[in-house]
Every structure is written in C-alpha cells, then in structure tokens.
Coordinates of C-alpha atoms and ligand atoms in Angstrom, one line a residue:
M1 CA 0.2 0.0 0.2
R2 CA 1.1 3.8 -0.3
R3 CA -0.3 6.6 0.6
P4 CA 1.0 10.1 -0.4
A5 CA 1.1 11.6 2.9
A6 CA 3.2 9.2 3.9
L7 CA 6.1 10.0 2.0
V8 CA 6.5 13.0 -0.2
L9 CA 6.3 16.3 1.5
A10 CA 5.0 18.4 -1.5
F11 CA 2.1 16.3 -2.2
T12 CA 0.8 16.6 1.8
V13 CA -2.4 19.3 1.0
V14 CA -3.5 17.3 -1.9
A15 CA -3.2 14.1 -0.2
V16 CA -5.3 15.4 3.1
A17 CA -7.7 16.8 0.6
C18 CA -8.6 13.5 -0.8
T19 CA -7.8 11.2 1.6
S20 CA -10.8 12.9 3.9
G21 CA -12.4 12.7 0.2
G22 CA -12.3 9.1 0.2
L23 CA -13.6 8.7 3.6
D24 CA -16.3 10.8 3.0
D25 CA -17.6 8.3 0.6
S26 CA -16.7 5.2 2.0
A27 CA -18.7 6.1 5.1
D28 CA -21.7 6.5 2.6
T29 CA -21.2 3.4 1.5
T30 CA -20.2 1.7 4.4
A31 CA -23.6 3.1 5.7
T32 CA -25.7 2.2 2.5
T33 CA -23.9 -1.5 2.5
A34 CA -25.4 -2.2 6.5
A35 CA -28.5 -1.5 6.0
T36 CA -28.7 -3.2 2.7
T37 CA -27.4 -6.2 4.7
T38 CA -30.1 -5.9 7.7
E39 CA -32.7 -6.1 5.3
A40 CA -30.9 -8.7 3.3
P41 CA -33.1 -12.4 4.3
T42 CA -31.4 -14.2 7.2
T43 CA -33.0 -17.6 6.8
T44 CA -30.3 -20.2 7.4
A45 CA -30.9 -23.3 4.9
P46 CA -31.0 -26.6 5.5
S47 CA -27.0 -28.0 5.4
T48 CA -26.9 -30.8 7.7
T49 CA -26.6 -34.4 6.9
S50 CA -27.1 -34.7 11.2
E51 CA -30.8 -34.3 12.2
A52 CA -29.0 -34.0 15.7
E53 CA -27.1 -30.6 15.3
P54 CA -29.1 -27.8 13.8
T55 CA -27.9 -25.6 11.4
T56 CA -28.9 -21.8 12.5
T57 CA -25.6 -19.2 13.6
E58 CA -27.4 -20.0 17.0
A59 CA -26.5 -23.7 17.1
A60 CA -25.3 -24.1 20.8
A61 CA -21.9 -26.4 19.5
P62 CA -19.1 -26.0 18.0
E63 CA -17.6 -23.4 19.6
V64 CA -15.3 -21.4 18.5
S65 CA -11.8 -23.2 19.5
A66 CA -9.2 -21.1 20.1
E67 CA -6.5 -23.4 19.0
L68 CA -8.2 -24.0 15.7
S69 CA -8.9 -20.0 15.6
G70 CA -5.5 -18.0 14.3
V71 CA -2.1 -18.2 13.6
G72 CA -1.1 -16.8 16.2
D73 CA -0.3 -13.3 14.8
E74 CA 0.1 -10.7 17.7
L75 CA -1.2 -8.6 16.3
F76 CA -4.5 -10.4 14.9
P77 CA -5.2 -13.1 16.5
L78 CA -7.8 -14.2 14.5
L79 CA -6.6 -13.6 11.1
G80 CA -6.2 -17.4 9.9
N81 CA -7.0 -20.7 11.4
S82 CA -4.7 -23.7 12.4
G83 CA -4.8 -27.4 11.9
Y84 CA -5.0 -27.5 7.7
D85 CA -3.3 -25.8 4.6
V86 CA -4.6 -24.8 1.6
A87 CA -3.8 -25.5 -2.3
A88 CA -6.5 -23.8 -4.0
Y89 CA -9.8 -20.9 -3.7
E90 CA -11.8 -21.7 -6.9
I91 CA -14.5 -18.6 -6.5
D92 CA -17.5 -18.0 -8.4
L93 CA -19.2 -14.9 -8.3
D94 CA -22.4 -13.5 -9.1
L95 CA -23.2 -9.9 -9.4
T96 CA -26.2 -9.7 -11.6
G97 CA -28.9 -9.6 -9.2
D98 CA -29.6 -7.9 -5.8
E99 CA -26.8 -9.4 -4.2
L100 CA -24.3 -11.1 -4.8
M101 CA -24.5 -15.0 -4.5
A102 CA -21.2 -17.2 -4.7
T103 CA -19.1 -20.6 -4.4
T104 CA -15.9 -20.7 -2.5
V105 CA -14.4 -24.1 -3.2
V106 CA -11.4 -24.6 -0.9
S107 CA -9.5 -27.4 -1.4
L108 CA -6.8 -27.9 1.4
T109 CA -4.8 -30.5 3.6
A110 CA -5.4 -31.5 6.8
T111 CA -1.8 -30.4 9.1
Q112 CA -3.5 -32.4 11.9
D113 CA -6.3 -34.8 12.8
L114 CA -9.4 -32.8 12.4
D115 CA -13.3 -32.9 14.2
R116 CA -13.6 -29.7 12.8
F117 CA -11.6 -26.5 11.9
H118 CA -12.3 -23.0 10.5
L119 CA -12.5 -20.9 7.6
D120 CA -12.9 -16.8 8.0
L121 CA -15.8 -15.4 6.8
V122 CA -17.6 -12.3 8.0
G123 CA -20.4 -11.2 7.4
M124 CA -22.8 -12.6 4.4
T125 CA -25.5 -15.6 4.7
V126 CA -23.8 -19.0 4.5
D127 CA -26.5 -21.3 2.2
G128 CA -24.1 -24.3 2.6
V129 CA -21.7 -26.3 3.1
A130 CA -20.0 -29.5 1.9
I131 CA -16.9 -32.0 1.8
D132 CA -16.4 -33.5 -1.1
G133 CA -20.2 -33.0 -2.5
E134 CA -21.7 -34.4 1.1
A135 CA -23.3 -31.4 3.1
V136 CA -21.8 -30.6 6.5
T137 CA -22.5 -29.1 9.9
F138 CA -21.1 -25.2 9.8
D139 CA -21.9 -22.8 12.5
R140 CA -21.3 -19.0 12.3
D141 CA -19.3 -17.0 14.9
E142 CA -18.1 -13.4 14.6
R143 CA -15.3 -14.2 11.5
E144 CA -15.1 -18.1 12.2
L145 CA -17.0 -20.3 10.1
I146 CA -17.2 -23.5 12.0
I147 CA -16.7 -27.0 10.0
T148 CA -17.8 -30.2 11.6
P149 CA -17.2 -33.1 9.1
N150 CA -19.3 -36.3 9.1
A151 CA -16.3 -38.0 10.1
P152 CA -13.3 -36.4 11.3
L153 CA -10.6 -35.4 9.2
T154 CA -7.3 -37.2 9.4
E155 CA -4.0 -35.6 8.8
G156 CA -2.9 -35.6 6.0
D157 CA -6.5 -36.2 4.4
A158 CA -7.1 -33.6 0.7
V159 CA -10.4 -32.7 0.6
A160 CA -12.7 -30.2 -1.2
V161 CA -14.8 -27.9 1.2
T162 CA -17.4 -25.6 -0.4
V163 CA -19.9 -23.3 0.8
S164 CA -22.2 -21.5 -0.7
Y165 CA -23.4 -18.5 0.4
R166 CA -24.8 -14.7 -0.7
G167 CA -25.3 -11.3 0.5
T168 CA -24.4 -7.3 -0.2
P169 CA -20.4 -8.0 1.2
E170 CA -19.8 -5.9 4.6
P171 CA -15.8 -4.6 4.6
V172 CA -14.3 -5.3 7.6
A173 CA -13.9 -2.5 10.6
D174 CA -10.5 -2.0 10.4
D175 CA -7.9 1.6 12.2
A176 CA -5.1 1.3 9.7
G177 CA -6.7 1.0 6.9
P178 CA -7.7 4.7 5.3
F179 CA -11.9 3.0 4.5
A180 CA -13.3 -0.6 6.1
L181 CA -11.7 -3.1 4.3
G182 CA -12.0 -5.5 1.9
W183 CA -15.2 -5.9 -1.2
Q184 CA -16.4 -1.9 -1.6
T185 CA -20.0 -1.4 -3.9
R186 CA -20.3 1.7 -5.2
E187 CA -22.5 3.5 -7.7
W188 CA -20.0 2.6 -11.0
G189 CA -19.4 -0.8 -9.8
T190 CA -17.4 -2.6 -7.1
F191 CA -13.7 -3.3 -6.0
V192 CA -11.6 -5.2 -3.8
A193 CA -8.4 -3.6 -0.7
S194 CA -8.0 -6.1 1.7
E195 CA -4.6 -5.7 3.2
P196 CA -4.8 -6.9 6.3
S197 CA -7.9 -8.4 7.6
G198 CA -10.3 -7.6 5.1
A199 CA -10.7 -11.0 2.1
A200 CA -12.7 -12.6 4.8
S201 CA -15.8 -10.4 3.8
W202 CA -15.5 -12.1 -0.2
F203 CA -14.6 -15.3 0.5
P204 CA -14.4 -18.0 3.2
G205 CA -10.7 -18.6 3.6
N206 CA -7.8 -19.5 5.3
D207 CA -6.9 -15.6 5.9
H208 CA -3.0 -15.2 7.0
P209 CA -0.4 -14.4 4.4
T210 CA 1.1 -18.1 6.3
D211 CA -1.2 -20.1 3.9
K212 CA -1.1 -18.3 0.0
A213 CA -3.1 -20.4 -2.1
T214 CA -3.6 -20.6 -6.1
F215 CA -7.1 -18.9 -7.5
R216 CA -9.3 -19.1 -10.0
I217 CA -11.7 -16.3 -10.6
S218 CA -15.0 -17.0 -12.1
V219 CA -17.3 -13.4 -11.8
T220 CA -20.9 -13.1 -13.9
V221 CA -22.2 -9.3 -14.4
P222 CA -24.4 -7.9 -15.9
E223 CA -24.3 -6.8 -20.4
G224 CA -21.6 -4.2 -20.4
V225 CA -20.0 -4.7 -17.5
A226 CA -16.5 -5.9 -17.3
A227 CA -14.7 -7.6 -14.3
V228 CA -11.0 -8.3 -13.7
A229 CA -9.6 -10.8 -11.2
P230 CA -5.9 -11.9 -11.0
G231 CA -3.4 -13.7 -13.7
L232 CA -4.8 -14.9 -17.2
L233 CA -8.3 -14.7 -18.9
E234 CA -8.8 -18.3 -19.3
G235 CA -12.4 -17.4 -21.1
I236 CA -15.6 -15.4 -21.6
E237 CA -18.9 -16.7 -21.7
E238 CA -22.1 -15.0 -22.5
R239 CA -24.8 -16.5 -20.6
G240 CA -28.1 -16.0 -23.0
D241 CA -29.6 -13.4 -20.7
G242 CA -27.2 -10.9 -22.1
A243 CA -24.6 -11.7 -18.5
V244 CA -21.0 -12.7 -18.9
T245 CA -18.9 -14.9 -17.1
Y246 CA -15.1 -14.0 -17.2
R247 CA -12.9 -17.0 -15.7
W248 CA -9.8 -16.0 -14.2
V249 CA -6.8 -18.2 -12.9
S250 CA -4.0 -17.9 -11.3
D251 CA -1.9 -20.9 -11.1
R252 CA 1.5 -19.0 -8.9
Q253 CA 0.9 -18.5 -5.1
M254 CA -1.2 -16.0 -3.4
A255 CA -2.0 -14.7 0.0
T256 CA -5.5 -13.9 0.5
Y257 CA -5.3 -10.2 1.4
L258 CA -3.6 -9.7 -1.8
A259 CA -6.9 -11.5 -3.8
S260 CA -9.3 -8.9 -5.3
V261 CA -12.0 -8.7 -8.1
A262 CA -13.0 -5.1 -10.1
T263 CA -16.3 -4.7 -12.2
G264 CA -17.2 -1.8 -13.7
P265 CA -17.2 0.4 -16.7
F266 CA -13.4 -1.1 -17.7
T267 CA -12.3 -1.6 -20.3
I268 CA -9.2 -5.0 -20.5
T269 CA -5.8 -4.6 -22.6
D270 CA -4.0 -7.7 -23.3
D271 CA -0.8 -7.5 -24.5
A272 CA 2.8 -8.9 -24.6
G273 CA 5.2 -7.8 -21.9
P274 CA 9.3 -8.8 -21.5
D275 CA 10.2 -12.3 -20.7
G276 CA 6.3 -14.0 -21.4
V277 CA 4.2 -11.3 -18.7
V278 CA 1.2 -10.8 -19.8
I279 CA 0.7 -6.8 -19.3
R280 CA -3.0 -6.6 -18.4
H281 CA -4.7 -3.3 -17.2
A282 CA -8.3 -2.5 -16.8
V283 CA -8.9 1.3 -17.1
V284 CA -12.6 3.4 -17.2
T285 CA -13.7 3.0 -20.4
A286 CA -14.5 6.7 -20.7
R287 CA -11.3 7.5 -20.0
A288 CA -9.0 5.1 -21.1
D289 CA -6.8 6.5 -24.3
D290 CA -5.9 9.6 -21.4
L291 CA -4.9 6.7 -18.9
L292 CA -3.4 4.2 -21.0
A293 CA -1.8 6.3 -22.2
D294 CA -0.4 7.6 -18.2
L295 CA 0.6 3.9 -17.6
D296 CA 3.0 3.5 -20.7
S297 CA 5.9 3.9 -17.9
T298 CA 4.4 0.2 -16.8
V299 CA 6.9 -1.9 -19.0
P300 CA 9.7 0.1 -18.3
I301 CA 9.5 0.2 -14.8
L302 CA 8.7 -3.7 -15.2
E303 CA 12.7 -4.0 -16.6
W304 CA 13.8 -1.8 -14.4
M305 CA 13.0 -4.1 -11.4
V306 CA 14.3 -7.2 -13.9
D307 CA 17.2 -6.0 -14.0
R308 CA 17.5 -5.7 -10.7
F309 CA 15.8 -8.0 -8.3
G310 CA 15.3 -11.2 -11.2
A311 CA 12.4 -12.6 -13.0
Y312 CA 8.6 -10.8 -12.6
P313 CA 7.6 -13.5 -10.2
F314 CA 3.6 -13.9 -11.5
E315 CA 1.8 -14.3 -15.1
S316 CA 0.8 -11.1 -15.6
Y317 CA 0.8 -7.2 -14.8
G318 CA -1.0 -4.3 -14.5
V319 CA -3.2 -1.9 -13.0
V320 CA -7.4 -1.0 -12.2
T321 CA -7.4 2.1 -12.2
V322 CA -11.0 2.7 -10.2
P323 CA -13.8 5.9 -10.7
D324 CA -13.0 7.0 -7.6
D325 CA -10.3 9.2 -5.6
L326 CA -8.9 6.3 -3.3
A327 CA -6.0 8.6 -1.7
F328 CA -3.8 5.4 -1.7
A329 CA -2.6 2.8 -4.5
L330 CA -3.0 -0.8 -3.6
E331 CA -0.3 -4.0 -4.6
N332 CA -3.1 -6.5 -5.6
Q333 CA -1.5 -9.6 -7.2
T334 CA -1.1 -8.8 -10.6
L335 CA -2.9 -6.1 -10.6
S336 CA -2.2 -3.3 -8.8
L337 CA -5.4 -1.0 -7.8
F338 CA -5.1 2.7 -8.4
G339 CA -8.1 5.8 -7.5
A340 CA -8.2 8.0 -10.0
D341 CA -6.3 10.7 -8.0
F342 CA -2.8 9.1 -7.9
I343 CA -2.9 9.0 -11.9
D344 CA -3.8 12.1 -12.0
F345 CA -0.9 13.6 -9.4
G346 CA 0.6 13.6 -13.2
D347 CA 3.6 11.8 -14.4
D348 CA 6.3 12.0 -12.6
F349 CA 4.4 10.8 -9.3
A350 CA 2.4 8.1 -10.4
D351 CA 5.1 6.8 -12.3
Q352 CA 6.8 7.0 -8.7
I353 CA 3.7 5.2 -6.7
E354 CA 3.0 2.4 -9.7
A355 CA 7.1 1.6 -9.1
H356 CA 6.3 1.3 -5.1
E357 CA 3.5 -0.7 -6.4
L358 CA 4.9 -3.5 -8.7
A359 CA 8.0 -3.6 -6.4
H360 CA 5.7 -5.0 -3.8
H361 CA 5.2 -7.8 -6.5
W362 CA 8.6 -8.9 -4.8
F363 CA 8.7 -7.7 -1.7
G364 CA 5.3 -8.8 0.0
N365 CA 3.5 -11.0 -3.2
L366 CA 6.6 -13.4 -3.6
V367 CA 7.8 -13.3 0.2
S368 CA 4.7 -12.3 2.2
P369 CA 5.1 -11.1 5.8
A370 CA 4.5 -14.3 8.3
R371 CA 3.2 -11.7 10.8
W372 CA 2.0 -8.4 10.2
Q373 CA 4.4 -7.1 12.3
D374 CA 6.8 -7.4 9.9
I375 CA 5.1 -4.7 7.8
W376 CA 8.1 -2.8 7.3
L377 CA 9.6 -5.9 5.8
N378 CA 6.8 -4.8 2.8
E379 CA 7.0 -0.9 3.1
G380 CA 10.8 -0.7 3.6
W381 CA 11.6 -2.4 0.5
A382 CA 9.2 -0.8 -1.5
T383 CA 9.8 2.0 -0.9
W384 CA 13.8 1.7 -1.4
A385 CA 12.8 0.4 -4.3
E386 CA 10.5 3.0 -5.5
Y387 CA 13.6 5.8 -4.5
A388 CA 16.3 3.6 -6.4
W389 CA 14.3 3.8 -9.5
A390 CA 13.1 7.6 -8.9
A391 CA 16.7 8.6 -8.3
D392 CA 18.0 6.9 -11.1
Q393 CA 15.4 8.8 -13.3
G394 CA 16.9 11.5 -11.7
F395 CA 13.6 13.3 -9.9
A396 CA 13.7 11.9 -5.6
D397 CA 17.1 12.1 -3.7
W398 CA 17.8 9.5 -0.7
D399 CA 19.3 12.6 1.4
E400 CA 16.0 15.0 0.9
L401 CA 13.9 12.0 2.3
A402 CA 16.5 11.3 5.0
A403 CA 16.3 15.3 6.2
E404 CA 12.6 15.1 6.0
A405 CA 11.8 12.3 8.1
P406 CA 11.7 13.4 10.6
F407 CA 8.6 15.9 9.8
F408 CA 7.0 13.0 9.0
G409 CA 6.0 12.2 12.8
D410 CA 6.7 8.9 14.8
M411 CA 10.2 7.0 13.3
G412 CA 10.7 4.8 16.1
P413 CA 11.4 0.7 16.3
L414 CA 9.7 -0.8 12.6
L415 CA 8.6 -3.4 14.8
E416 CA 7.1 -1.2 16.9
V417 CA 3.5 -1.2 15.4
T418 CA 0.0 -1.5 16.6
P419 CA -3.3 -3.2 14.4
T420 CA -4.0 1.1 14.0
T421 CA -0.3 2.3 12.9
L422 CA 0.7 -0.7 10.6
F423 CA 1.5 1.6 7.9
D424 CA 2.6 4.8 9.7
A425 CA 4.9 6.5 7.9
K426 CA 7.9 4.9 9.9
V427 CA 7.5 1.2 7.8
Y428 CA 7.7 3.2 4.7
I429 CA 10.5 5.6 6.2
R430 CA 12.9 4.6 8.1
G431 CA 12.7 1.2 6.7
G432 CA 13.3 2.3 3.4
L433 CA 15.8 4.7 4.2
G434 CA 17.4 1.4 6.4
I435 CA 18.0 -1.1 3.5
E436 CA 19.4 2.0 1.8
A437 CA 21.8 2.5 4.8
L438 CA 22.5 -1.3 4.2
R439 CA 23.3 -0.7 0.6
R440 CA 25.4 2.1 1.2
T441 CA 27.2 0.3 4.5
V442 CA 27.7 -2.7 1.8
G443 CA 28.1 -1.9 -1.5
D444 CA 25.6 -3.2 -4.7
E445 CA 27.2 -6.4 -5.1
A446 CA 26.8 -7.9 -1.3
F447 CA 23.0 -5.6 -1.5
D448 CA 22.6 -7.3 -4.3
A449 CA 23.0 -10.6 -3.1
V450 CA 21.0 -10.4 -0.1
I451 CA 17.9 -9.4 -2.3
D452 CA 19.1 -12.9 -4.7
T453 CA 19.1 -14.6 -1.5
W454 CA 15.7 -13.3 0.3
L455 CA 14.0 -13.8 -2.7
T456 CA 15.0 -17.4 -3.6
R457 CA 14.9 -18.9 -0.4
F458 CA 11.4 -17.4 1.0
A459 CA 10.0 -17.1 -2.6
D460 CA 6.3 -18.2 -2.6
S461 CA 6.2 -18.1 1.4
A462 CA 6.3 -16.0 4.2
A463 CA 9.2 -15.0 6.1
T464 CA 10.1 -12.6 9.1
T465 CA 12.3 -9.6 10.3
D466 CA 14.7 -12.5 11.8
D467 CA 14.7 -14.2 8.7
F468 CA 16.3 -11.4 6.5
L469 CA 18.5 -10.7 9.6
A470 CA 19.8 -13.8 9.3
V471 CA 19.8 -13.6 5.2
V472 CA 22.2 -10.1 6.0
D473 CA 23.9 -11.7 8.8
E474 CA 25.2 -14.4 6.0
I475 CA 25.7 -12.1 3.1
T476 CA 27.4 -9.5 5.0
G477 CA 28.2 -10.1 8.1
D478 CA 28.1 -8.0 11.4
E479 CA 29.3 -5.0 8.7
G480 CA 25.8 -5.2 7.4
G481 CA 24.3 -6.7 9.9
S482 CA 25.0 -4.8 12.7
V483 CA 23.8 -1.9 10.4
M484 CA 20.8 -3.2 9.8
R485 CA 19.6 -3.9 13.2
A486 CA 20.8 -0.5 14.5
W487 CA 17.3 0.7 11.5
I488 CA 15.0 -1.8 12.9
F489 CA 15.6 -1.8 17.1
D490 CA 17.1 1.2 18.1
D491 CA 14.9 3.8 20.1
E492 CA 16.0 6.9 18.0
M493 CA 16.4 6.7 13.4
P494 CA 19.7 6.3 12.9
A495 CA 22.0 8.8 10.8
F496 CA 21.3 8.0 7.4
P497 CA 24.9 7.5 6.0
A498 CA 26.7 9.8 3.3
E499 CA 27.1 7.7 0.0
G500 CA 30.5 5.6 0.2
Ligands
ZN601 ZN1 3.0 -0.6 -0.2

C-alpha cells in the first residue's frame, strides 16, 4: 500500500484533501451496505446431514476453538486458522442480482487430525457447506465459519470444502486502513482493498499470508460490465440473458489479502510484455486513452525491476484504475489498484507510485510477511525500490528523504506497530532508508546478493524480520547485520550514511 501523505512533503496538502474525500465516500457506502445487509434474508437453509445438529447461527455447538482460530499473529489473533493448509481457491461470484451470490471451493489438506476446523468469513448468509460433495454441519461466530466434517479428518487428508453464500459484502472495520477493508461496493461497480484483514468479507478462507494458494476466480456480471481478477483471462462466456462470465486463473501462489476483483465500466487490455509476462490493465473506458497513456511507463519500470530483482514472479501484471479518488494505491497481486487521484497526480509521481506497487510483487507478494508486525519488510522494500527507481530517473533524492523524515512523525523502532499504526510513515521511510543504509554500507554486490538470497529462499512463502536478518548476516557479516539491526530496533532513527 502507498499513501501520498506518508512520503512526499510536496503532496501532503493534496493528500489530506483526498483522504477526507475518500473517508466521506466510504462512510456513505458502509452505511448503505450495513442497511442492505440488515434487510437481506437471514434464514439459514438446511445444510446438514446430521439430524441432531441445528444449522442456524444459534446452534449451541460447536464452539469457537482457540487452538483452531488464528495462526498466532500477535497483532491480529483471529486472522487465519490452524490445522490445515489450503492449496487452491475456486471462487464463483454472480453479480447480476440484487445481492452477491457466491460459491467458494477451498481445497485443503489437514495438517493434524481434525473433528472440526474454521474458515474466516465476515458477514454474508451461508446457505450450505459441503465436504467432497456431502453436506456438513457449520456454525458462525464473528469471523469464524466453524465446520464439522461428518467424519473427522485425519492428518494428510485432502478435501474440497464448498461454501455457498450470498448477501452484500460488509467491509471489515480496520483502523489502519483508509476505510473499512475488503469488498467495496460503489455506484459504478466494485473493487477490493483487503490488506491486511478484509479478504474474509468476500470469500471464506485461511486469511493469513502464511497460507498461500492458487486462485481461480469467475465473475458473472450484467451486460456492459467488465470483470477483472488476478492472473490470466481463461475465457469469457455469455449466459444467454446478456450476462457475461469472466474466468480468471492464477496458478502462482497468492496470499488471501492480495486476491482481488474489480467490476465496472472497464476496458481490459492484453499485451505481450517482457519475458512472456502479459501486461493487462483495466481502465475506465470513458478515460481509456488518457489512462493508458499514463500507464505507458509500466513496461520500462518492470524492466528496471527485473534487472534489479530478477524475473517477475507472476503470469501477468497491470493496474486497475477505478473512478474514485482513493488516497492510496494497493499492490493487489498482478492487478495493482489505483484511484483516479493517483493517476492524476502527474507523470513523475504516478510513475513513482506505480514503481512502489510493482516492487511489492517481489517484496510482499512473492515473499510475504509471516506476521503483520513484519509489515516494514513490505513497505520498507517497496519504498526502497520506489526511491531507487525514481533516483535513477533523476526526480528523487535519498538524502532529501532522510532530511525530511522527522517531519513525518514517529520514526521509532520498526517492529513497534499496532493494528492502528500498521501503515504509519515510519515503516515506509525508516524502513526504506534503513535498506538504503545497508546498501551504502556493504556496497551493491553484497546488497544484490542479499536481495537474491531473500527472494530465492522465501519465494512463494512468508518470512519474518529474523529471517531477513539471518540473510543479511549470512551475506554481509557483522558489517551489514549491525547496521540493519540499528535501523530496525534502535529507539532513535540512526544517522543516514553518506553515499560511499
Ligand atoms: Zn506499499
């Protein structure tokens, strides 16, 4: 994620104006969503083969299990679940009616014996749950969907869990986000902004970056509406009544918070990029020429990143530009989310933000934070890449950023974050400066080896700050290790070293 106020003083005034506009918009939308949800049918359809078990949310058992809900994330104890590993999500969404009709098939493998297990799902009405085609008992408690198999799962069992649900997705209140997170409904269409806790607003899953999976997302929309999702477009089918189904497939690993859908009046491009990467943008059709001209920097930025970080890790890349002013941009996997405001900021700044979101595809998307406390690994690296790229183009300066850092507020230790300060300026600025301080201390050759080892060792996985420090120690010894530790842990932000 990247907000303008976090980094560039020159844009602070613009950012404040955009932020308040965005919040107003989202407050309206949230209120509308809540009202709609309240009025939606709330009966729970029969979903069980066990006569003894009631299936409504009032069911007495099973209860939420502390051992099964959450993966031990200190900042977000309820995110994710324990006891299984997800291999694939197959999400079918139908947006042609008054409410979202959805089916998600979660293919998972038990990592322990389970007489029940949890998926994360917020709001929505669950009509039924089945395991390998057989209806099973389920219960709801806050964001936990508690599923009881007809026969307990044994460690190593691989099953397909089908959840049928409907409703108007309710974004998840999160103080760190620019608005309630997850699925967003607007007059012109929909989009998704989930980091860190919003994915459960639109599909049931194991909502933590430590459990990545492949995704197939099919979206049925009314005539004249386009739907875009991560990966490659497998096909478009007409349903007969004018509705159209877009089938998107991503065979690469993806964390739940990076999965997304956008529907609306979009033009979707499909161009051959470097090394076989499909360049796919989704832009508002009414401004398509203008927006695509702004996005012509995508390929040169991608080439700069590949040169520095190695092969681009996914099948496709592009940007979806929504008509709203969002006051942030977000690195949804293969489909970075941009509001009209960021694109309209002007070429250099829009390109710098595009560099930031693209850099996340290595730092955050390929190698994800194993705990949300490690968010600086995402934002510090994306800020480093953004500034390194912009400095190469001649419109950014590390020493100026270091001088301006104190004006952005708290620049304290990087792991001292809370759910409400997850995206504070320090994780970007102190994080990015710390990484540049490492480069200036150990030189480009060792620095590039750190990047290569980090990205290779933890590809398609998640890692912690300690994992990162172990790589720095291994490659650079105490010289780099002590610098990096000071930038991460010292109470005061260290002095920024001069270019060697
Ligand atoms: Zn970011």
